[in-house]
Amino acid sequence: MGVIDSVKAALASSGPNDRPMDGSQGAYWCDDCNVRIRDVDLESDPVCPNCGEEMRFERSHGRSCAC
């Protein structure tokens, strides 16, 4: 496999749509600390682990990221 083929394969195998299909609907954000926690990774109330403030929910758009 040549260098061009290696680069093509690497670019084709990664991308924004390669995220796991785990039922995530978006992420919680702390605007003050720029902390992001996916909804499926949250174990309790959406409170920022850095500053303790309530985080806001931002819904993802289809299969792209919640940013």
XYZ file of C-alpha atoms in Angstrom:
67
model
C 0.000 0.000 0.000
C 1.430 3.350 -0.998
C 1.511 6.560 0.976
C -1.473 7.997 -0.910
C -3.534 4.869 -0.238
C -2.579 4.978 3.451
C -3.709 8.602 3.759
C -6.962 7.886 1.923
C -7.704 4.940 4.204
C -6.977 6.966 7.334
C -9.220 9.824 6.223
C -12.033 7.480 5.209
C -12.020 5.628 8.524
C -12.309 8.647 10.806
C -14.783 11.467 10.959
C -17.542 13.151 12.933
C -20.023 10.381 12.157
C -17.882 7.671 13.766
C -19.242 8.261 17.261
C -20.765 5.338 19.143
C -24.494 4.756 18.834
C -25.177 4.665 22.570
C -28.408 6.637 22.730
C -26.822 10.019 23.421
C -29.095 12.958 22.675
C -26.490 15.664 23.309
C -24.239 17.044 26.017
C -24.274 19.280 29.062
C -22.034 22.362 28.958
C -20.600 24.736 31.541
C -20.135 28.021 29.721
C -17.864 29.414 32.433
C -15.408 26.502 32.511
C -15.894 25.159 28.948
C -16.584 21.703 30.376
C -18.632 19.268 28.277
C -20.189 16.043 29.572
C -22.219 13.806 27.250
C -25.652 12.996 28.606
C -24.950 9.263 28.647
C -21.790 9.838 30.726
C -23.597 11.838 33.402
C -24.302 9.922 36.601
C -26.191 12.613 38.551
C -27.585 16.133 38.168
C -25.918 18.257 35.471
C -23.550 20.189 37.743
C -20.121 21.320 36.588
C -17.379 19.313 38.312
C -15.084 22.375 38.272
C -17.248 25.225 39.576
C -20.434 23.541 40.840
C -22.769 25.586 38.624
C -25.682 23.992 36.789
C -24.821 23.002 33.223
C -26.991 23.684 30.178
C -28.113 20.927 27.797
C -27.308 21.217 24.125
C -28.930 18.715 21.850
C -26.908 17.081 19.090
C -27.963 17.438 15.477
C -28.450 14.002 14.006
C -25.202 12.072 14.023
C -22.926 15.101 14.320
C -21.441 16.446 17.525
C -23.342 18.584 20.024
C -21.088 21.546 19.443
